[in-house]
Amino acid sequence: MTVSAGAVTTPSVETTSISESTTVTVTVTNVVDGDTIDIEYQNGSTDTVRLLGVDTPETYGSVSPSEFEGVPDTQAARECLQAAGENASAYATDQLAGQTVSLQFDSQADRRGDYGRLLAYVQVDGSNFNYDLVERGHARVYDSTFSQSDSFYSAESAAQSAERNAWSCRTPNDDGSGDDGSSGGDASALTIDWVNAEASSLTDERVKITNTGSSSVDLDGFTLADEAGYSHTFAEFTLGAGDSVYVHTGSGTNDADDRYMGYGTEIWNDDGDTATVQTATGTTVAQLAY
């Protein structure tokens, strides 16, 4: 959880009389970290939203293992949580940045929290993104009063049992990560075959990743990134044994072997770059420099 430099201290729109069932359509202008976003209302005014009921590991400053039940207060666990926080931020950026979303308010929660930030659920294509973060293990349930807390705690319990993302830090390795970050298959079998940097279009600029192993690999939460930090986080995607996936720079419709990063400009340098695949806990499992 990080305070945005653009956090407001007074409301940009009237929210004190908005009911729980009311939604407000906004555009996400910036993802501060996994649980904080900057938004713009339809009238052009701006605000900062703290996602209600969730807390992702810190990406700026020190992390607090004591806040994540069962995570030991060791250097390895701290490094693991730091990586988990960065992955949560990358996932939020991939899912929310530049998107038009709906804010839903909770009658049992305050309208604004610390630093004047708006407290709300973020609805993306009809789904509660706050809940999604907890379900995937990117966030813990923030101990506070809100109407959906029971379902959030149930999702948190399932994520803990499966040691998803941040919860893998309960048993971190000496390198500061948890397990290989996959819930199935051998992530070390992933290879980056090539990067098509000198492409004629953004959809043609792409990276080929292959699973050379004998079993499927669950890539949920894995990231592909270049040296400059441009990245794509895989969501609900499993790569079968012997199969390949093509990650395109531009926009398109995801399918069984194509994923789209959604960038509006080229990101892979023609004169050389490095492509890196990391697990949900930040462990590098494949890399290609060209």
PDB file of N, CA and C in Angstrom, residues 37-101:
ATOM      1  N   ILE A  37      -5.078   3.459  -7.074  1.00  0.00           N
ATOM      2  CA  ILE A  37      -5.108   3.952  -8.444  1.00  0.00           C
ATOM      3  C   ILE A  37      -5.510   5.418  -8.479  1.00  0.00           C
ATOM      4  N   ASP A  38      -5.065   6.117  -9.511  1.00  0.00           N
ATOM      5  CA  ASP A  38      -5.522   7.471  -9.785  1.00  0.00           C
ATOM      6  C   ASP A  38      -6.568   7.400 -10.885  1.00  0.00           C
ATOM      7  N   ILE A  39      -7.632   8.197 -10.736  1.00  0.00           N
ATOM      8  CA  ILE A  39      -8.728   8.115 -11.703  1.00  0.00           C
ATOM      9  C   ILE A  39      -9.178   9.512 -12.159  1.00  0.00           C
ATOM     10  N   GLU A  40      -9.885   9.521 -13.273  1.00  0.00           N
ATOM     11  CA  GLU A  40     -10.479  10.755 -13.785  1.00  0.00           C
ATOM     12  C   GLU A  40     -11.963  10.524 -14.000  1.00  0.00           C
ATOM     13  N   TYR A  41     -12.779  11.437 -13.450  1.00  0.00           N
ATOM     14  CA  TYR A  41     -14.222  11.342 -13.629  1.00  0.00           C
ATOM     15  C   TYR A  41     -14.614  11.830 -15.022  1.00  0.00           C
ATOM     16  N   GLN A  42     -15.839  11.580 -15.389  1.00  0.00           N
ATOM     17  CA  GLN A  42     -16.316  11.982 -16.703  1.00  0.00           C
ATOM     18  C   GLN A  42     -16.358  13.495 -16.867  1.00  0.00           C
ATOM     19  N   ASN A  43     -16.409  14.229 -15.745  1.00  0.00           N
ATOM     20  CA  ASN A  43     -16.413  15.687 -15.831  1.00  0.00           C
ATOM     21  C   ASN A  43     -15.006  16.280 -15.882  1.00  0.00           C
ATOM     22  N   GLY A  44     -13.986  15.404 -15.895  1.00  0.00           N
ATOM     23  CA  GLY A  44     -12.605  15.872 -16.002  1.00  0.00           C
ATOM     24  C   GLY A  44     -11.871  16.036 -14.693  1.00  0.00           C
ATOM     25  N   SER A  45     -12.578  15.981 -13.565  1.00  0.00           N
ATOM     26  CA  SER A  45     -11.908  16.095 -12.276  1.00  0.00           C
ATOM     27  C   SER A  45     -11.220  14.774 -11.941  1.00  0.00           C
ATOM     28  N   THR A  46     -10.284  14.816 -11.011  1.00  0.00           N
ATOM     29  CA  THR A  46      -9.468  13.641 -10.706  1.00  0.00           C
ATOM     30  C   THR A  46      -9.574  13.269  -9.233  1.00  0.00           C
ATOM     31  N   ASP A  47      -9.127  12.072  -8.940  1.00  0.00           N
ATOM     32  CA  ASP A  47      -9.199  11.578  -7.570  1.00  0.00           C
ATOM     33  C   ASP A  47      -8.236  10.403  -7.428  1.00  0.00           C
ATOM     34  N   THR A  48      -8.019   9.961  -6.201  1.00  0.00           N
ATOM     35  CA  THR A  48      -7.222   8.778  -5.927  1.00  0.00           C
ATOM     36  C   THR A  48      -8.073   7.782  -5.167  1.00  0.00           C
ATOM     37  N   VAL A  49      -8.024   6.529  -5.595  1.00  0.00           N
ATOM     38  CA  VAL A  49      -8.860   5.487  -5.000  1.00  0.00           C
ATOM     39  C   VAL A  49      -7.990   4.452  -4.305  1.00  0.00           C
ATOM     40  N   ARG A  50      -8.324   4.180  -3.051  1.00  0.00           N
ATOM     41  CA  ARG A  50      -7.718   3.063  -2.308  1.00  0.00           C
ATOM     42  C   ARG A  50      -8.710   1.910  -2.404  1.00  0.00           C
ATOM     43  N   LEU A  51      -8.306   0.800  -3.005  1.00  0.00           N
ATOM     44  CA  LEU A  51      -9.212  -0.319  -3.206  1.00  0.00           C
ATOM     45  C   LEU A  51      -9.693  -0.843  -1.855  1.00  0.00           C
ATOM     46  N   LEU A  52     -10.992  -0.884  -1.690  1.00  0.00           N
ATOM     47  CA  LEU A  52     -11.601  -1.221  -0.409  1.00  0.00           C
ATOM     48  C   LEU A  52     -11.369  -2.683  -0.027  1.00  0.00           C
ATOM     49  N   GLY A  53     -10.983  -2.900   1.221  1.00  0.00           N
ATOM     50  CA  GLY A  53     -10.928  -4.244   1.769  1.00  0.00           C
ATOM     51  C   GLY A  53      -9.697  -5.058   1.450  1.00  0.00           C
ATOM     52  N   VAL A  54      -8.716  -4.486   0.757  1.00  0.00           N
ATOM     53  CA  VAL A  54      -7.538  -5.270   0.372  1.00  0.00           C
ATOM     54  C   VAL A  54      -6.251  -4.508   0.668  1.00  0.00           C
ATOM     55  N   ASP A  55      -5.173  -5.260   0.797  1.00  0.00           N
ATOM     56  CA  ASP A  55      -3.861  -4.666   1.031  1.00  0.00           C
ATOM     57  C   ASP A  55      -2.808  -5.529   0.351  1.00  0.00           C
ATOM     58  N   THR A  56      -2.072  -4.953  -0.593  1.00  0.00           N
ATOM     59  CA  THR A  56      -0.998  -5.675  -1.266  1.00  0.00           C
ATOM     60  C   THR A  56       0.332  -5.336  -0.601  1.00  0.00           C
ATOM     61  N   PRO A  57       1.346  -6.199  -0.741  1.00  0.00           N
ATOM     62  CA  PRO A  57       2.647  -5.902  -0.131  1.00  0.00           C
ATOM     63  C   PRO A  57       3.231  -4.600  -0.673  1.00  0.00           C
ATOM     64  N   GLU A  58       3.980  -3.930   0.166  1.00  0.00           N
ATOM     65  CA  GLU A  58       4.583  -2.654  -0.206  1.00  0.00           C
ATOM     66  C   GLU A  58       5.551  -2.807  -1.380  1.00  0.00           C
ATOM     67  N   THR A  59       5.568  -1.813  -2.249  1.00  0.00           N
ATOM     68  CA  THR A  59       6.560  -1.755  -3.318  1.00  0.00           C
ATOM     69  C   THR A  59       7.538  -0.615  -3.080  1.00  0.00           C
ATOM     70  N   TYR A  60       7.168   0.315  -2.191  1.00  0.00           N
ATOM     71  CA  TYR A  60       8.058   1.412  -1.820  1.00  0.00           C
ATOM     72  C   TYR A  60       8.241   1.344  -0.304  1.00  0.00           C
ATOM     73  N   GLY A  61       9.470   1.414   0.152  1.00  0.00           N
ATOM     74  CA  GLY A  61       9.709   1.305   1.571  1.00  0.00           C
ATOM     75  C   GLY A  61       9.782  -0.149   2.004  1.00  0.00           C
ATOM     76  N   SER A  62       9.649  -0.375   3.302  1.00  0.00           N
ATOM     77  CA  SER A  62       9.810  -1.723   3.836  1.00  0.00           C
ATOM     78  C   SER A  62       8.492  -2.479   3.887  1.00  0.00           C
ATOM     79  N   VAL A  63       8.565  -3.785   3.659  1.00  0.00           N
ATOM     80  CA  VAL A  63       7.386  -4.633   3.758  1.00  0.00           C
ATOM     81  C   VAL A  63       7.221  -5.075   5.208  1.00  0.00           C
ATOM     82  N   SER A  64       6.020  -5.565   5.547  1.00  0.00           N
ATOM     83  CA  SER A  64       5.732  -5.974   6.920  1.00  0.00           C
ATOM     84  C   SER A  64       5.217  -7.404   6.935  1.00  0.00           C
ATOM     85  N   PRO A  65       6.110  -8.382   7.138  1.00  0.00           N
ATOM     86  CA  PRO A  65       5.680  -9.787   7.155  1.00  0.00           C
ATOM     87  C   PRO A  65       4.591 -10.062   8.180  1.00  0.00           C
ATOM     88  N   SER A  66       4.591  -9.321   9.295  1.00  0.00           N
ATOM     89  CA  SER A  66       3.609  -9.556  10.351  1.00  0.00           C
ATOM     90  C   SER A  66       2.183  -9.317   9.877  1.00  0.00           C
ATOM     91  N   GLU A  67       2.007  -8.545   8.800  1.00  0.00           N
ATOM     92  CA  GLU A  67       0.680  -8.267   8.281  1.00  0.00           C
ATOM     93  C   GLU A  67       0.129  -9.432   7.471  1.00  0.00           C
ATOM     94  N   PHE A  68       1.006 -10.343   7.057  1.00  0.00           N
ATOM     95  CA  PHE A  68       0.591 -11.477   6.236  1.00  0.00           C
ATOM     96  C   PHE A  68       0.715 -12.751   7.077  1.00  0.00           C
ATOM     97  N   GLU A  69      -0.410 -13.261   7.507  1.00  0.00           N
ATOM     98  CA  GLU A  69      -0.469 -14.382   8.436  1.00  0.00           C
ATOM     99  C   GLU A  69       0.384 -15.567   7.978  1.00  0.00           C
ATOM    100  N   GLY A  70       1.281 -15.983   8.842  1.00  0.00           N
ATOM    101  CA  GLY A  70       2.103 -17.152   8.551  1.00  0.00           C
ATOM    102  C   GLY A  70       3.403 -16.859   7.830  1.00  0.00           C
ATOM    103  N   VAL A  71       3.618 -15.611   7.404  1.00  0.00           N
ATOM    104  CA  VAL A  71       4.864 -15.256   6.726  1.00  0.00           C
ATOM    105  C   VAL A  71       5.911 -14.907   7.785  1.00  0.00           C
ATOM    106  N   PRO A  72       7.056 -15.604   7.806  1.00  0.00           N
ATOM    107  CA  PRO A  72       8.060 -15.356   8.849  1.00  0.00           C
ATOM    108  C   PRO A  72       8.769 -14.018   8.652  1.00  0.00           C
ATOM    109  N   ASP A  73       9.256 -13.474   9.732  1.00  0.00           N
ATOM    110  CA  ASP A  73       9.983 -12.201   9.662  1.00  0.00           C
ATOM    111  C   ASP A  73      11.457 -12.499   9.426  1.00  0.00           C
ATOM    112  N   THR A  74      11.771 -12.915   8.190  1.00  0.00           N
ATOM    113  CA  THR A  74      13.138 -13.209   7.792  1.00  0.00           C
ATOM    114  C   THR A  74      13.471 -12.398   6.544  1.00  0.00           C
ATOM    115  N   GLN A  75      14.763 -12.305   6.240  1.00  0.00           N
ATOM    116  CA  GLN A  75      15.171 -11.558   5.059  1.00  0.00           C
ATOM    117  C   GLN A  75      14.609 -12.196   3.794  1.00  0.00           C
ATOM    118  N   ALA A  76      14.629 -13.529   3.741  1.00  0.00           N
ATOM    119  CA  ALA A  76      14.100 -14.228   2.567  1.00  0.00           C
ATOM    120  C   ALA A  76      12.623 -13.940   2.377  1.00  0.00           C
ATOM    121  N   ALA A  77      11.870 -13.934   3.481  1.00  0.00           N
ATOM    122  CA  ALA A  77      10.435 -13.667   3.393  1.00  0.00           C
ATOM    123  C   ALA A  77      10.173 -12.216   2.988  1.00  0.00           C
ATOM    124  N   ARG A  78      10.987 -11.287   3.485  1.00  0.00           N
ATOM    125  CA  ARG A  78      10.828  -9.886   3.119  1.00  0.00           C
ATOM    126  C   ARG A  78      11.079  -9.681   1.617  1.00  0.00           C
ATOM    127  N   GLU A  79      12.121 -10.322   1.110  1.00  0.00           N
ATOM    128  CA  GLU A  79      12.415 -10.206  -0.314  1.00  0.00           C
ATOM    129  C   GLU A  79      11.300 -10.840  -1.141  1.00  0.00           C
ATOM    130  N   CYS A  80      10.758 -11.940  -0.634  1.00  0.00           N
ATOM    131  CA  CYS A  80       9.658 -12.601  -1.324  1.00  0.00           C
ATOM    132  C   CYS A  80       8.432 -11.688  -1.369  1.00  0.00           C
ATOM    133  N   LEU A  81       8.096 -11.048  -0.245  1.00  0.00           N
ATOM    134  CA  LEU A  81       6.945 -10.136  -0.209  1.00  0.00           C
ATOM    135  C   LEU A  81       7.169  -8.916  -1.102  1.00  0.00           C
ATOM    136  N   GLN A  82       8.404  -8.423  -1.127  1.00  0.00           N
ATOM    137  CA  GLN A  82       8.724  -7.294  -2.006  1.00  0.00           C
ATOM    138  C   GLN A  82       8.448  -7.658  -3.459  1.00  0.00           C
ATOM    139  N   ALA A  83       8.880  -8.858  -3.865  1.00  0.00           N
ATOM    140  CA  ALA A  83       8.636  -9.323  -5.232  1.00  0.00           C
ATOM    141  C   ALA A  83       7.139  -9.526  -5.466  1.00  0.00           C
ATOM    142  N   ALA A  84       6.431 -10.033  -4.455  1.00  0.00           N
ATOM    143  CA  ALA A  84       4.992 -10.248  -4.578  1.00  0.00           C
ATOM    144  C   ALA A  84       4.260  -8.922  -4.741  1.00  0.00           C
ATOM    145  N   GLY A  85       4.729  -7.888  -4.040  1.00  0.00           N
ATOM    146  CA  GLY A  85       4.129  -6.564  -4.180  1.00  0.00           C
ATOM    147  C   GLY A  85       4.336  -5.998  -5.569  1.00  0.00           C
ATOM    148  N   GLU A  86       5.527  -6.203  -6.121  1.00  0.00           N
ATOM    149  CA  GLU A  86       5.814  -5.735  -7.476  1.00  0.00           C
ATOM    150  C   GLU A  86       4.961  -6.486  -8.499  1.00  0.00           C
ATOM    151  N   ASN A  87       4.746  -7.786  -8.258  1.00  0.00           N
ATOM    152  CA  ASN A  87       3.900  -8.565  -9.160  1.00  0.00           C
ATOM    153  C   ASN A  87       2.437  -8.122  -9.069  1.00  0.00           C
ATOM    154  N   ALA A  88       1.986  -7.790  -7.861  1.00  0.00           N
ATOM    155  CA  ALA A  88       0.621  -7.296  -7.694  1.00  0.00           C
ATOM    156  C   ALA A  88       0.435  -5.978  -8.435  1.00  0.00           C
ATOM    157  N   SER A  89       1.443  -5.104  -8.338  1.00  0.00           N
ATOM    158  CA  SER A  89       1.386  -3.829  -9.044  1.00  0.00           C
ATOM    159  C   SER A  89       1.378  -4.039 -10.556  1.00  0.00           C
ATOM    160  N   ALA A  90       2.213  -4.981 -11.029  1.00  0.00           N
ATOM    161  CA  ALA A  90       2.249  -5.272 -12.464  1.00  0.00           C
ATOM    162  C   ALA A  90       0.919  -5.834 -12.944  1.00  0.00           C
ATOM    163  N   TYR A  91       0.308  -6.682 -12.117  1.00  0.00           N
ATOM    164  CA  TYR A  91      -0.982  -7.275 -12.485  1.00  0.00           C
ATOM    165  C   TYR A  91      -2.055  -6.190 -12.548  1.00  0.00           C
ATOM    166  N   ALA A  92      -2.070  -5.291 -11.559  1.00  0.00           N
ATOM    167  CA  ALA A  92      -3.043  -4.203 -11.554  1.00  0.00           C
ATOM    168  C   ALA A  92      -2.846  -3.285 -12.757  1.00  0.00           C
ATOM    169  N   THR A  93      -1.591  -3.022 -13.090  1.00  0.00           N
ATOM    170  CA  THR A  93      -1.300  -2.178 -14.249  1.00  0.00           C
ATOM    171  C   THR A  93      -1.808  -2.825 -15.529  1.00  0.00           C
ATOM    172  N   ASP A  94      -1.560  -4.125 -15.669  1.00  0.00           N
ATOM    173  CA  ASP A  94      -1.985  -4.845 -16.864  1.00  0.00           C
ATOM    174  C   ASP A  94      -3.502  -4.849 -16.998  1.00  0.00           C
ATOM    175  N   GLN A  95      -4.201  -4.955 -15.874  1.00  0.00           N
ATOM    176  CA  GLN A  95      -5.654  -5.088 -15.903  1.00  0.00           C
ATOM    177  C   GLN A  95      -6.397  -3.742 -15.893  1.00  0.00           C
ATOM    178  N   LEU A  96      -5.797  -2.693 -15.306  1.00  0.00           N
ATOM    179  CA  LEU A  96      -6.539  -1.459 -15.060  1.00  0.00           C
ATOM    180  C   LEU A  96      -6.044  -0.225 -15.808  1.00  0.00           C
ATOM    181  N   ALA A  97      -4.755  -0.119 -16.057  1.00  0.00           N
ATOM    182  CA  ALA A  97      -4.196   1.118 -16.616  1.00  0.00           C
ATOM    183  C   ALA A  97      -4.887   1.510 -17.917  1.00  0.00           C
ATOM    184  N   GLY A  98      -5.414   2.732 -17.951  1.00  0.00           N
ATOM    185  CA  GLY A  98      -6.060   3.248 -19.146  1.00  0.00           C
ATOM    186  C   GLY A  98      -7.464   2.745 -19.377  1.00  0.00           C
ATOM    187  N   GLN A  99      -7.959   1.896 -18.480  1.00  0.00           N
ATOM    188  CA  GLN A  99      -9.271   1.288 -18.673  1.00  0.00           C
ATOM    189  C   GLN A  99     -10.390   2.155 -18.095  1.00  0.00           C
ATOM    190  N   THR A 100     -11.581   2.030 -18.674  1.00  0.00           N
ATOM    191  CA  THR A 100     -12.781   2.625 -18.110  1.00  0.00           C
ATOM    192  C   THR A 100     -13.396   1.597 -17.171  1.00  0.00           C
ATOM    193  N   VAL A 101     -13.544   1.950 -15.903  1.00  0.00           N
ATOM    194  CA  VAL A 101     -14.037   1.023 -14.893  1.00  0.00           C
ATOM    195  C   VAL A 101     -15.167   1.686 -14.114  1.00  0.00           C
TER     196      VAL A 101
END
